[in-house]
Amino acid sequence: MSKRPLIEEDVEFGPANKRLRYNRPDRLSRLSDELLLRVFSFLPVPTLASCHRLSHRLQSIAGDSQIWKSLYYDRFVRPRASRIPGIREPGAPLDRFLFSSRLSRWLEDDVHVRRGPQTNWKRQYKLRHNWSRGSARISEIPVAERPVVPRLLVQLHEGVILTADINTGLRAWRISNPSSILASISFKQKQLSVSEHVSPSSLAVSSSPDDNGKSLQAVVGFDNGTFIIYQLDLEAARWSQHGSHVASSASAITAVAAYRSHIATLDEDRTLRVYRCSPIMKPGAGTSLDSPRLLYSLRSYNTCHLSSLSLRPRAGGIVISVVYALPVCLGGWSVGLQELQLSLDGEVQTSRTASALPLGYHPLSPPSSPSSGTSTPQQTRSSSSGSQPPLSRPTSLSYSHPYLLAAHPDNTLTLYLVTSSSNDLSISAGRRLWGHTSAVSGAYVGSRGKAVSVSSPGDELRVWELEGEIDSSGVKRRLDGGDLSVQVRPERITRDGDNDDREEADLSIRLALDARLDVLGSRAREPAAVNPWVGFDDERVVLLRQQALGPEALVIHDFA
């Protein structure tokens, strides 16, 4: 059989099932690595991420640490430096904040610069990017099969989660390995120096006195006024008791704070006690603490039961701060602050108080009642521009100088700025923060103005960026536009060039959906407990999920 003759149309258009090959020269591959690095430095982040899939050589160049260091500075450090009071001087040129390997001002991120080649700037960029989007991968740590009575105490410090309750004692987990308990120790009655049954009522954690990064110090307060000091050896994974103090009164310790050798406790009878422990050097065991010695005992007559206690270092001593809810005459609530400045030897240098109430301010309208709808920025503008209704009683207080954050049952939070100098202590007028769709039961504010809040059911988690002057135009624009916070949602985190990472992302979606369905199912069957605990560090948010009749678990939201 003869072949079909060739038609000119077939030559012109070619076969439909074949792709045309282009013989264009590859000029990009001929460039040196230095030139490619210079070209890639001008690419936007999505295009730079796409270059990882082209070849091994381009993947290595696109992941260069210097490129991502510049991107990290331009997106996260420079905007922050420009809005912090005192960093940008009046009349200073704008190019002062442009990226420079040696002259840039990195603020608290300077710790990453000092680490040198050990810092993975691409990972740091992804971490901060996920924080800004609220993208997190979640996992759970079961802590109790049934609700703990009276309650489970939780703290987070330097990647270690600590829990305390009368049934299981003091336990510790590493966030990097939550599947197994790092160390645990039970609360024995002979350690408490009492015969009756007591329960832990407060928990504080801080670095060890020698600050070697190999151990943690935990202080557990009990409902009979006793507190015990424990030390966790991170390398040996072992708890040890390092002193205790018998009950000074029969009142429960509602709050405890610790820093190095100083400990402060707040009792149910509104008594603040300050202790100092003398460091003891033990050969081969590092530095431990002697039995605490009472320095001061101060009784307060104007604080309420809802209060927050914190310790922070200062030049030549420490500062003890007690934040408390303060009722306003004829209606409403505000906040007050008592501050004690101590020298390193334990001598009180200054004691002063301040409140957020303007002088002579007495609201006549009744307190606002909780609402069930979503708060809007329009409500913010109307309330901030005129006489706003009095605040409802706070459900939680958190203070990390200079930010003071109060949560309310009317779906809002209130932000205050504290000014503490050698001659003055003052609290600015509060600014309402909107965004939650249900009552806010817990809030925690950390360093650099970052805060996390959670609703009373525990199913709505929001991250806030509060840094900057509270009355600045930039903060007002971000507040009105709803840019001060983002809701944390379990999402798929895009990872480039690695199939295993994609499988991990798929697994995170399944875990997120399972956990979400579990939460929804449990809420449909039984009511959730009120006031869930929440805390966070640079990479994760930890939430204590409590239920009225079900198990309790620590839900870890990993942004890395």
Short mmCIF file of N, CA and C in Angstrom, two decimals, residues 29-144:
data_model
loop_
_atom_site.label_atom_id
_atom_site.label_comp_id
_atom_site.label_asym_id
_atom_site.label_seq_id
_atom_site.Cartn_x
_atom_site.Cartn_y
_atom_site.Cartn_z
N SER A 29 21.66 30.31 32.62
CA SER A 29 22.58 29.34 33.20
C SER A 29 24.03 29.70 32.98
N ARG A 30 24.29 30.57 32.01
CA ARG A 30 25.67 30.95 31.74
C ARG A 30 26.21 31.98 32.73
N LEU A 31 25.29 32.62 33.48
CA LEU A 31 25.73 33.62 34.45
C LEU A 31 26.40 32.96 35.65
N SER A 32 27.29 33.66 36.26
CA SER A 32 27.96 33.16 37.46
C SER A 32 27.01 33.21 38.64
N ASP A 33 27.38 32.51 39.70
CA ASP A 33 26.54 32.48 40.89
C ASP A 33 26.42 33.87 41.51
N GLU A 34 27.47 34.66 41.44
CA GLU A 34 27.41 36.01 42.02
C GLU A 34 26.40 36.88 41.28
N LEU A 35 26.40 36.80 39.92
CA LEU A 35 25.44 37.58 39.16
C LEU A 35 24.00 37.10 39.39
N LEU A 36 23.82 35.79 39.45
CA LEU A 36 22.48 35.26 39.72
C LEU A 36 21.99 35.69 41.10
N LEU A 37 22.89 35.70 42.06
CA LEU A 37 22.51 36.14 43.40
C LEU A 37 22.07 37.59 43.39
N ARG A 38 22.74 38.40 42.58
CA ARG A 38 22.35 39.81 42.46
C ARG A 38 21.00 39.95 41.77
N VAL A 39 20.75 39.15 40.74
CA VAL A 39 19.46 39.20 40.04
C VAL A 39 18.34 38.74 40.95
N PHE A 40 18.55 37.65 41.69
CA PHE A 40 17.51 37.11 42.56
C PHE A 40 17.18 38.05 43.72
N SER A 41 18.10 38.93 44.08
CA SER A 41 17.83 39.84 45.19
C SER A 41 16.73 40.85 44.86
N PHE A 42 16.40 41.02 43.56
CA PHE A 42 15.35 41.95 43.16
C PHE A 42 14.01 41.25 42.94
N LEU A 43 13.95 39.94 43.08
CA LEU A 43 12.72 39.20 42.81
C LEU A 43 11.78 39.27 44.00
N PRO A 44 10.47 39.30 43.75
CA PRO A 44 9.52 39.19 44.86
C PRO A 44 9.53 37.78 45.45
N VAL A 45 8.98 37.66 46.63
CA VAL A 45 9.04 36.39 47.34
C VAL A 45 8.36 35.25 46.58
N PRO A 46 7.16 35.41 45.99
CA PRO A 46 6.56 34.29 45.25
C PRO A 46 7.43 33.81 44.09
N THR A 47 8.03 34.75 43.34
CA THR A 47 8.89 34.35 42.23
C THR A 47 10.16 33.67 42.74
N LEU A 48 10.69 34.18 43.84
CA LEU A 48 11.88 33.57 44.41
C LEU A 48 11.60 32.15 44.89
N ALA A 49 10.43 31.94 45.44
CA ALA A 49 10.07 30.59 45.88
C ALA A 49 9.88 29.65 44.69
N SER A 50 9.39 30.17 43.55
CA SER A 50 9.22 29.33 42.36
C SER A 50 10.56 28.90 41.77
N CYS A 51 11.59 29.69 41.98
CA CYS A 51 12.92 29.32 41.45
C CYS A 51 13.49 28.07 42.11
N HIS A 52 12.96 27.69 43.26
CA HIS A 52 13.45 26.49 43.92
C HIS A 52 13.14 25.23 43.11
N ARG A 53 12.14 25.30 42.22
CA ARG A 53 11.71 24.10 41.50
C ARG A 53 12.41 23.95 40.15
N LEU A 54 13.25 24.89 39.77
CA LEU A 54 13.82 24.86 38.43
C LEU A 54 15.01 23.92 38.32
N SER A 55 15.94 24.02 39.23
CA SER A 55 17.14 23.17 39.19
C SER A 55 17.78 23.20 40.56
N HIS A 56 18.73 22.28 40.77
CA HIS A 56 19.42 22.23 42.05
C HIS A 56 20.28 23.48 42.24
N ARG A 57 20.86 23.97 41.17
CA ARG A 57 21.70 25.15 41.28
C ARG A 57 20.87 26.38 41.64
N LEU A 58 19.75 26.58 40.94
CA LEU A 58 18.90 27.73 41.25
C LEU A 58 18.24 27.60 42.62
N GLN A 59 17.98 26.38 43.04
CA GLN A 59 17.42 26.18 44.38
C GLN A 59 18.41 26.63 45.45
N SER A 60 19.68 26.31 45.24
CA SER A 60 20.70 26.71 46.20
C SER A 60 20.88 28.22 46.23
N ILE A 61 20.84 28.86 45.06
CA ILE A 61 21.03 30.31 45.01
C ILE A 61 19.80 31.03 45.55
N ALA A 62 18.60 30.54 45.20
CA ALA A 62 17.38 31.19 45.68
C ALA A 62 17.20 31.05 47.19
N GLY A 63 17.84 30.07 47.79
CA GLY A 63 17.76 29.90 49.23
C GLY A 63 18.92 30.52 49.98
N ASP A 64 19.70 31.37 49.31
CA ASP A 64 20.84 31.99 49.96
C ASP A 64 20.39 32.80 51.18
N SER A 65 21.12 32.67 52.26
CA SER A 65 20.73 33.31 53.52
C SER A 65 20.76 34.82 53.43
N GLN A 66 21.66 35.38 52.63
CA GLN A 66 21.75 36.83 52.54
C GLN A 66 20.51 37.44 51.88
N ILE A 67 19.95 36.73 50.90
CA ILE A 67 18.72 37.23 50.26
C ILE A 67 17.58 37.26 51.27
N TRP A 68 17.39 36.18 51.99
CA TRP A 68 16.28 36.10 52.93
C TRP A 68 16.51 36.98 54.14
N LYS A 69 17.75 37.25 54.48
CA LYS A 69 18.03 38.20 55.56
C LYS A 69 17.57 39.60 55.18
N SER A 70 17.83 39.98 53.92
CA SER A 70 17.37 41.29 53.45
C SER A 70 15.85 41.35 53.39
N LEU A 71 15.21 40.29 52.90
CA LEU A 71 13.75 40.26 52.85
C LEU A 71 13.14 40.31 54.25
N TYR A 72 13.75 39.60 55.18
CA TYR A 72 13.27 39.60 56.57
C TYR A 72 13.34 41.01 57.16
N TYR A 73 14.44 41.70 56.91
CA TYR A 73 14.61 43.03 57.46
C TYR A 73 13.60 44.01 56.86
N ASP A 74 13.43 43.95 55.53
CA ASP A 74 12.55 44.90 54.87
C ASP A 74 11.08 44.70 55.25
N ARG A 75 10.68 43.48 55.55
CA ARG A 75 9.27 43.24 55.84
C ARG A 75 8.94 43.31 57.32
N PHE A 76 9.85 42.83 58.19
CA PHE A 76 9.48 42.69 59.59
C PHE A 76 10.23 43.64 60.53
N VAL A 77 11.45 44.00 60.21
CA VAL A 77 12.24 44.82 61.13
C VAL A 77 12.07 46.31 60.82
N ARG A 78 12.21 46.69 59.57
CA ARG A 78 12.16 48.11 59.22
C ARG A 78 10.80 48.74 59.53
N PRO A 79 9.65 48.12 59.19
CA PRO A 79 8.37 48.74 59.59
C PRO A 79 8.22 48.87 61.09
N ARG A 80 8.73 47.89 61.83
CA ARG A 80 8.63 47.96 63.29
C ARG A 80 9.50 49.08 63.84
N ALA A 81 10.71 49.24 63.29
CA ALA A 81 11.59 50.30 63.78
C ALA A 81 11.03 51.68 63.48
N SER A 82 10.29 51.81 62.39
CA SER A 82 9.76 53.11 62.00
C SER A 82 8.57 53.54 62.85
N ARG A 83 7.89 52.58 63.52
CA ARG A 83 6.72 52.96 64.31
C ARG A 83 6.96 52.94 65.82
N ILE A 84 8.18 52.54 66.26
CA ILE A 84 8.48 52.56 67.69
C ILE A 84 8.92 53.96 68.09
N PRO A 85 8.32 54.56 69.11
CA PRO A 85 8.73 55.91 69.53
C PRO A 85 10.19 55.91 69.98
N GLY A 86 10.94 56.91 69.50
CA GLY A 86 12.33 57.07 69.90
C GLY A 86 13.33 56.42 68.99
N ILE A 87 12.90 55.48 68.13
CA ILE A 87 13.83 54.84 67.22
C ILE A 87 14.09 55.73 66.02
N ARG A 88 13.00 56.24 65.44
CA ARG A 88 13.15 57.15 64.31
C ARG A 88 13.14 58.59 64.80
N GLU A 89 14.25 59.26 64.66
CA GLU A 89 14.38 60.62 65.13
C GLU A 89 13.71 61.58 64.14
N PRO A 90 13.16 62.69 64.63
CA PRO A 90 12.53 63.67 63.72
C PRO A 90 13.55 64.23 62.73
N GLY A 91 13.15 64.28 61.47
CA GLY A 91 14.03 64.81 60.44
C GLY A 91 15.07 63.84 59.93
N ALA A 92 15.09 62.60 60.44
CA ALA A 92 16.08 61.63 59.98
C ALA A 92 15.72 61.17 58.58
N PRO A 93 16.71 60.94 57.71
CA PRO A 93 16.42 60.49 56.35
C PRO A 93 15.81 59.10 56.34
N LEU A 94 14.97 58.85 55.33
CA LEU A 94 14.30 57.57 55.25
C LEU A 94 15.26 56.44 54.95
N ASP A 95 16.38 56.73 54.21
CA ASP A 95 17.30 55.67 53.86
C ASP A 95 18.10 55.17 55.05
N ARG A 96 17.87 55.78 56.22
CA ARG A 96 18.57 55.30 57.41
C ARG A 96 18.12 53.89 57.77
N PHE A 97 16.90 53.53 57.41
CA PHE A 97 16.36 52.22 57.76
C PHE A 97 16.50 51.22 56.62
N LEU A 98 17.17 51.57 55.55
CA LEU A 98 17.38 50.61 54.47
C LEU A 98 18.34 49.52 54.94
N PHE A 99 18.21 48.35 54.30
CA PHE A 99 18.99 47.20 54.74
C PHE A 99 20.47 47.41 54.48
N SER A 100 21.26 47.09 55.48
CA SER A 100 22.71 47.07 55.38
C SER A 100 23.21 45.99 56.31
N SER A 101 24.15 45.19 55.84
CA SER A 101 24.60 44.04 56.62
C SER A 101 25.18 44.45 57.96
N ARG A 102 25.80 45.64 58.05
CA ARG A 102 26.47 46.05 59.28
C ARG A 102 25.81 47.23 59.98
N LEU A 103 25.10 48.07 59.24
CA LEU A 103 24.57 49.30 59.82
C LEU A 103 23.09 49.22 60.17
N SER A 104 22.41 48.16 59.79
CA SER A 104 20.97 48.07 60.06
C SER A 104 20.71 47.92 61.55
N ARG A 105 19.58 48.49 61.99
CA ARG A 105 19.16 48.38 63.39
C ARG A 105 18.16 47.24 63.49
N TRP A 106 18.57 46.16 64.14
CA TRP A 106 17.78 44.95 64.18
C TRP A 106 16.91 44.84 65.43
N LEU A 107 17.07 45.75 66.39
CA LEU A 107 16.28 45.73 67.61
C LEU A 107 16.45 44.38 68.32
N GLU A 108 15.34 43.75 68.76
CA GLU A 108 15.46 42.47 69.46
C GLU A 108 15.87 41.33 68.52
N ASP A 109 15.71 41.50 67.20
CA ASP A 109 16.13 40.47 66.26
C ASP A 109 17.65 40.42 66.11
N ASP A 110 18.35 41.26 66.82
CA ASP A 110 19.81 41.25 66.77
C ASP A 110 20.38 39.93 67.27
N VAL A 111 19.59 39.19 68.06
CA VAL A 111 20.07 37.89 68.54
C VAL A 111 20.28 36.93 67.38
N HIS A 112 19.46 37.04 66.33
CA HIS A 112 19.66 36.20 65.15
C HIS A 112 20.90 36.62 64.36
N VAL A 113 21.18 37.92 64.35
CA VAL A 113 22.37 38.40 63.64
C VAL A 113 23.63 37.94 64.34
N ARG A 114 23.63 37.96 65.66
CA ARG A 114 24.82 37.55 66.41
C ARG A 114 25.12 36.06 66.25
N ARG A 115 24.11 35.27 65.93
CA ARG A 115 24.35 33.84 65.73
C ARG A 115 25.08 33.55 64.43
N GLY A 116 25.12 34.51 63.53
CA GLY A 116 25.88 34.37 62.30
C GLY A 116 25.33 33.30 61.38
N PRO A 117 26.19 32.41 60.86
CA PRO A 117 25.74 31.39 59.90
C PRO A 117 24.76 30.39 60.49
N GLN A 118 24.63 30.33 61.81
CA GLN A 118 23.71 29.37 62.41
C GLN A 118 22.25 29.76 62.19
N THR A 119 21.99 31.01 61.88
CA THR A 119 20.62 31.48 61.66
C THR A 119 20.16 31.14 60.26
N ASN A 120 19.06 30.43 60.18
CA ASN A 120 18.42 30.13 58.90
C ASN A 120 17.40 31.22 58.63
N TRP A 121 17.79 32.22 57.82
CA TRP A 121 16.93 33.38 57.60
C TRP A 121 15.69 33.04 56.80
N LYS A 122 15.78 32.05 55.94
CA LYS A 122 14.58 31.63 55.21
C LYS A 122 13.55 31.03 56.17
N ARG A 123 14.01 30.24 57.12
CA ARG A 123 13.10 29.67 58.11
C ARG A 123 12.51 30.77 58.99
N GLN A 124 13.32 31.75 59.37
CA GLN A 124 12.81 32.85 60.18
C GLN A 124 11.76 33.66 59.41
N TYR A 125 11.99 33.84 58.11
CA TYR A 125 11.00 34.56 57.30
C TYR A 125 9.70 33.78 57.23
N LYS A 126 9.78 32.47 56.99
CA LYS A 126 8.57 31.66 56.93
C LYS A 126 7.82 31.70 58.26
N LEU A 127 8.57 31.68 59.37
CA LEU A 127 7.95 31.70 60.68
C LEU A 127 7.16 32.98 60.90
N ARG A 128 7.78 34.12 60.62
CA ARG A 128 7.07 35.38 60.80
C ARG A 128 5.93 35.54 59.79
N HIS A 129 6.12 35.00 58.59
CA HIS A 129 5.06 35.06 57.58
C HIS A 129 3.84 34.26 58.04
N ASN A 130 4.05 33.10 58.61
CA ASN A 130 2.94 32.28 59.08
C ASN A 130 2.24 32.95 60.27
N TRP A 131 3.00 33.66 61.12
CA TRP A 131 2.38 34.40 62.21
C TRP A 131 1.45 35.48 61.66
N SER A 132 1.91 36.18 60.62
CA SER A 132 1.11 37.27 60.07
C SER A 132 -0.16 36.76 59.39
N ARG A 133 -0.14 35.52 58.90
CA ARG A 133 -1.32 34.95 58.24
C ARG A 133 -2.19 34.13 59.18
N GLY A 134 -1.66 33.77 60.35
CA GLY A 134 -2.39 32.89 61.25
C GLY A 134 -2.37 31.45 60.82
N SER A 135 -1.38 31.05 60.01
CA SER A 135 -1.28 29.68 59.53
C SER A 135 -0.47 28.84 60.51
N ALA A 136 -1.06 27.78 61.00
CA ALA A 136 -0.39 26.95 62.00
C ALA A 136 -0.78 25.50 61.81
N ARG A 137 0.12 24.62 62.21
CA ARG A 137 -0.14 23.19 62.23
C ARG A 137 -0.36 22.79 63.68
N ILE A 138 -1.42 22.06 63.96
CA ILE A 138 -1.79 21.80 65.34
C ILE A 138 -1.55 20.35 65.70
N SER A 139 -1.27 20.15 66.98
CA SER A 139 -1.13 18.82 67.58
C SER A 139 -1.63 18.92 69.02
N GLU A 140 -1.82 17.78 69.65
CA GLU A 140 -2.40 17.76 70.99
C GLU A 140 -1.56 16.92 71.92
N ILE A 141 -1.56 17.33 73.21
CA ILE A 141 -0.94 16.57 74.29
C ILE A 141 -2.03 16.25 75.30
N PRO A 142 -2.48 15.01 75.40
CA PRO A 142 -3.47 14.68 76.43
C PRO A 142 -2.85 14.82 77.82
N VAL A 143 -3.52 15.54 78.70
CA VAL A 143 -2.98 15.76 80.04
C VAL A 143 -3.86 15.16 81.13
N ALA A 144 -5.15 14.95 80.85
CA ALA A 144 -6.03 14.37 81.86
C ALA A 144 -7.22 13.73 81.17
#
